[in-house]
Amino acid sequence: MCRWLAYSGTPVLLDTLLYRPAHSLIDQSLHSRMGLETTNGDGFGVGWFGQEADTPAVFRDTGPAWNNRNLREIADHVRSPLFFAHVRASTGSAVQQTNCHPFRYGRWMWMHNGAITDFHRVRRDLSVAVDPALFACVEGSTDSEIMFFLALTLGLEKDPPGAVARMAGLVERVGHEHGVRFPLQMTVAVTGGERVWAFRYSSQGRSRSLFHSANVDSLRALHPDLDYLREVSDDTRLVVSEPLGGLPGTWRELPEGSYGVTEPGAYVLRPFEPQYA
Amino acid sequence: MCRWLAYSGTPVLLDTLLYRPAHSLIDQSLHSRMGLETTNGDGFGVGWFGQEADTPAVFRDTGPAWNNRNLREIADHVRSPLFFAHVRASTGSAVQQTNCHPFRYGRWMWMHNGAITDFHRVRRDLSVAVDPALFACVEGSTDSEIMFFLALTLGLEKDPPGAVARMAGLVERVGHEHGVRFPLQMTVAVTGGERVWAFRYSSQGRSRSLFHSANVDSLRALHPDLDYLREVSDDTRLVVSEPLGGLPGTWRELPEGSYGVTEPGAYVLRPFEPQYA
Amino acid sequence: MCRWLAYSGTPVLLDTLLYRPAHSLIDQSLHSRMGLETTNGDGFGVGWFGQEADTPAVFRDTGPAWNNRNLREIADHVRSPLFFAHVRASTGSAVQQTNCHPFRYGRWMWMHNGAITDFHRVRRDLSVAVDPALFACVEGSTDSEIMFFLALTLGLEKDPPGAVARMAGLVERVGHEHGVRFPLQMTVAVTGGERVWAFRYSSQGRSRSLFHSANVDSLRALHPDLDYLREVSDDTRLVVSEPLGGLPGTWRELPEGSYGVTEPGAYVLRPFEPQYA
Amino acid sequence: MCRWLAYSGTPVLLDTLLYRPAHSLIDQSLHSRMGLETTNGDGFGVGWFGQEADTPAVFRDTGPAWNNRNLREIADHVRSPLFFAHVRASTGSAVQQTNCHPFRYGRWMWMHNGAITDFHRVRRDLSVAVDPALFACVEGSTDSEIMFFLALTLGLEKDPPGAVARMAGLVERVGHEHGVRFPLQMTVAVTGGERVWAFRYSSQGRSRSLFHSANVDSLRALHPDLDYLREVSDDTRLVVSEPLGGLPGTWRELPEGSYGVTEPGAYVLRPFEPQYA
């Protein structure tokens, strides 16, 4: 339904990744190649950690990313070591800021591509499962936001992979109770300001595309002539819904039912499966 | 928090009531005299019944009413025998189309000025009380929309005054359970396309202002020289958050704890009090 | 750059033509087949004549047409015998209401697909050629709006085909003075509330696509089984940037360098060429 | 018509000046005390110089500043040594991004409160006086933007006070030619990234209010107990349409017909008068 990008590593101008690549996220907002829809023009968002504030800044708007001048300004002037960006294709829910990604709670950011199948049938049961103390923070009407608050309810801040697994398990259980065969389809990125987790999973085992960048060392070996690769720290990583184009050897698909996490000096892939209460 | 206007009677151009009066609703969006806030610039809406469609048209937008050119166009070109208009002052909830009034469900429209006190504390309990079949229709994050869906849950389409009384009773009960002393403050207008009900009530007995227009007969007697009063049907009525100015003798305050309803040829006032399950 | 539709004939709900056809204008906003861009998501507009007002109503907004709920409402509730609709793909000029089509001046509406080549080079000279009394009415920054005000300057209200020919001649002359080889590319629709003129022209002789509907009589002969064709008046016509799909035999291309005009009971095609002062 | 604020000095979070003061610019957007209008809700803008880029970032939007969440985010996360902020009250010209201040050209930013009297009568003559090479950069329909491009035409980048004087002289001459008695009313701020100039002038000698902050030394003497004053550099200055509240002794009115400029270690006031070609 959407396209997204998560960056972690040597601080860069957002422009470098949002606009410059041949098949940048902005280009994907108009001409996605691997998404369900070619056009992702129903709002967008970017969230970034800066030098000082405790929490990330989140800039979201309801028009298309491709013609938004304020996004262009921010991309040209903001440098960040960790940021998320998302372009949205709505499948009917309202086009409003509170339905745009990334969602934020304290230091935590969340973005999603995919869907809870037949969300209108399970929305109430899932909403009720949100911690009552968090319920009042729900501002929009998307499945993605409910997934975030469910993950927060189930321990996201202490154990992200565990919380996401429990959220997925809950969504599947409730979906099955309502007769939905394949309740969940998701690629999700989440961060608390240090590490970035990216999950690829679907109940049917046919998940939307998700790629991470190769490690910088191997790229340097492949492309010894490229100076700028020397300036990029070893643990710099990008996770994207679809490749931005660029150097051969850059992109690797995350396996079906897996998640990746940026660790100091490494990118670790692990299997992912829902966890049932 | 807001200002509104409900019209029923001889079809008029919306412009006649939205822009022309000295202290029109558009003027109130900038300079309300009796509201809690002088400025009502956080979105607006107008809903009207026309000649043919079964359901009312609803036009809502997130900017201020006073500078909206599309509203100006609609007001200049749409004639209606029954319409609602609302200008919003948010007290924190998101400025988005789905938080703008009037809300619609089938043929029914609802708009509200006031608040459920400490809504963040009771929002979950009230949301859960909405009929599960209606829950998926909730798109925004306001107390007003939840009040509408609670009223629908409690029989609005068959017995509007009873359903609103039961809704108010439920809001008060849940508020009291959460330690809220005065849970509800409301002026509400509701219609299904024929009659218009307007309610004025607050738990504290200090409700926001609400006025209805005098009957046309008595205005004709007061102002025998005004030709246009001869063209207006006897049962034409206007209910407004604050007077639009105009003729002496035009405006009468609805009593505290009451509601008015447009009946064929008459405007009937009745006492209102919450009804507890 | 854009896609448009002009309707004249038996009053219809806008919905009938904006949303219902298989390849409706709304569908073209996402997936244009014959336009330079597949996506036309940089604003839209609809302008319609109603029963009473002297001037058409114009509703324009800056987001995509495909997700605009207010457009959906208007389409479901407004019936008109003459309306224009336009979806925009900007090639750099600001996405703002005053750059959206149709443009209006008094009773006159204008919409355009195409471009004045290298507009930034000729904009000043063309702006200066606008009647000083009209200059203050220019609110946006598009070539299309300047073309409209030039046509008004050159007699649009009295002689539409002549004024458009003089406008095209002026644009070509000024372009040539600035060294532009092929200064003009246009399909334009214009109306004063009765007849509708539609022009197809480009300096290079390679104009963007433009189609008109076949006459109703011939459609009835082709499709004798279709009841609704009996209810449509003989002079009902549609002019569109690209076919909406539908019945075989419905669409005919306007020839290169021509214009069509709705006359009572007939649709007349005439050659078009620029006229030089 | 508007309210604005220009800051230069020790880098601060925008929040410190946009939201924190008792009568902050955001408060002024709702409740201006000294402006012609109490409400400045027709768009806003903020432009800031950061650490690296050559040009300032400019973020502008069409809704009110007071409810804009993206402005809130930027204010919480952006620190700058030199920024402009502006809230707009339109007197009829379109509410669109390209009419919002500050305007930018290269490194130069410009914002304005006031008006060219009867702008519709002189707009054409003033537009024609803009350097043809700059003409294509005009995107909006305000007098303020034309004033900026006239000042650029007349040497702003080399001699700001001289260029502004020539611009004012031109505006007065053209106004007088069209029979306008008092053609100009302005408070203007302009910067190229180092110094900030602020002008207060009107043809009638009754200019809108404009204040600058007292020098930090004198504030330290008045308030020896305030620690944070020790951390602020001596040449930190604020120029504002109306005082933000705060410490006694903070605000000084710029004299009628004068301008102030931030020099290293000093704020210099000089007389201002239009210069006629």
XYZ file of N, CA, C and O in Angstrom, chain B residues 26 48 68 82 90 94 96 108 111 145 161 169 175 177 198 205-206 214 224-225 227 235 242 245 261 265 273:
108
model
N -19.859 33.108 9.601
C -18.504 33.366 9.127
C -17.867 34.467 9.984
O -16.696 34.375 10.364
N -26.015 19.788 3.742
C -27.321 20.264 3.270
C -28.105 19.168 2.575
O -27.535 18.298 1.929
N -12.120 30.460 3.188
C -12.266 29.316 2.292
C -13.091 29.679 1.059
O -14.276 29.973 1.155
N -32.931 22.668 4.221
C -32.504 22.151 5.528
C -30.994 21.999 5.515
O -30.464 21.139 4.803
N -10.732 23.912 18.076
C -10.244 22.698 18.707
C -9.620 23.039 20.051
O -9.044 24.097 20.243
N -6.883 16.755 16.895
C -6.297 17.063 15.587
C -7.251 17.870 14.713
O -8.469 17.682 14.776
N -8.502 17.978 11.468
C -8.611 17.098 10.307
C -10.076 16.993 9.925
O -10.965 17.208 10.743
N -28.633 10.848 8.476
C -28.559 11.598 9.723
C -27.318 12.479 9.810
O -26.208 12.060 9.499
N -24.289 17.797 14.813
C -23.183 18.697 15.137
C -23.301 19.139 16.581
O -24.380 19.086 17.184
N -18.016 13.108 17.815
C -18.327 11.980 16.934
C -18.739 10.757 17.757
O -19.656 10.026 17.389
N -35.032 12.293 20.626
C -34.857 12.843 21.987
C -34.525 11.770 23.007
O -33.693 11.983 23.895
N -27.057 10.350 29.465
C -27.024 9.588 30.716
C -25.799 8.684 30.773
O -25.124 8.590 31.807
N -18.562 9.204 33.133
C -17.756 10.286 33.696
C -17.691 10.184 35.218
O -16.613 10.250 35.821
N -18.091 7.604 37.038
C -17.271 6.443 37.405
C -15.779 6.768 37.373
O -14.980 6.144 38.074
N -32.772 20.345 18.479
C -31.628 21.076 19.021
C -31.681 20.994 20.542
O -32.704 21.343 21.156
N -25.472 22.496 34.686
C -26.568 23.454 34.587
C -26.111 24.833 34.131
O -26.765 25.831 34.394
N -24.940 24.871 33.480
C -24.469 26.163 32.940
C -24.113 25.986 31.470
O -22.955 26.095 31.070
N -37.604 33.493 16.369
C -39.026 33.610 16.710
C -39.862 33.095 15.549
O -39.368 32.949 14.437
N -44.068 44.826 9.863
C -45.021 44.684 8.747
C -44.474 45.240 7.435
O -44.966 44.896 6.364
N -43.445 46.043 7.514
C -42.901 46.679 6.307
C -41.948 45.761 5.538
O -41.563 46.073 4.412
N -40.953 43.064 3.211
C -41.556 42.207 2.191
C -41.087 40.761 2.289
O -41.874 39.830 2.165
N -43.191 27.890 8.990
C -42.440 26.984 9.863
C -40.919 27.115 9.678
O -40.160 26.256 10.125
N -25.133 31.635 18.633
C -25.327 33.004 19.078
C -26.041 33.771 17.990
O -25.939 33.413 16.809
N -27.491 38.734 14.759
C -27.858 40.144 14.627
C -29.211 40.234 13.957
O -29.992 39.276 13.968
N -37.784 21.362 18.722
C -37.905 20.560 17.504
C -38.842 21.270 16.539
O -39.853 21.845 16.950
N -45.402 23.571 10.945
C -46.121 24.743 11.412
C -45.831 25.185 12.828
O -46.488 26.086 13.346
N -33.643 16.016 29.945
C -32.702 15.545 30.965
C -32.173 14.169 30.607
O -32.852 13.381 29.946
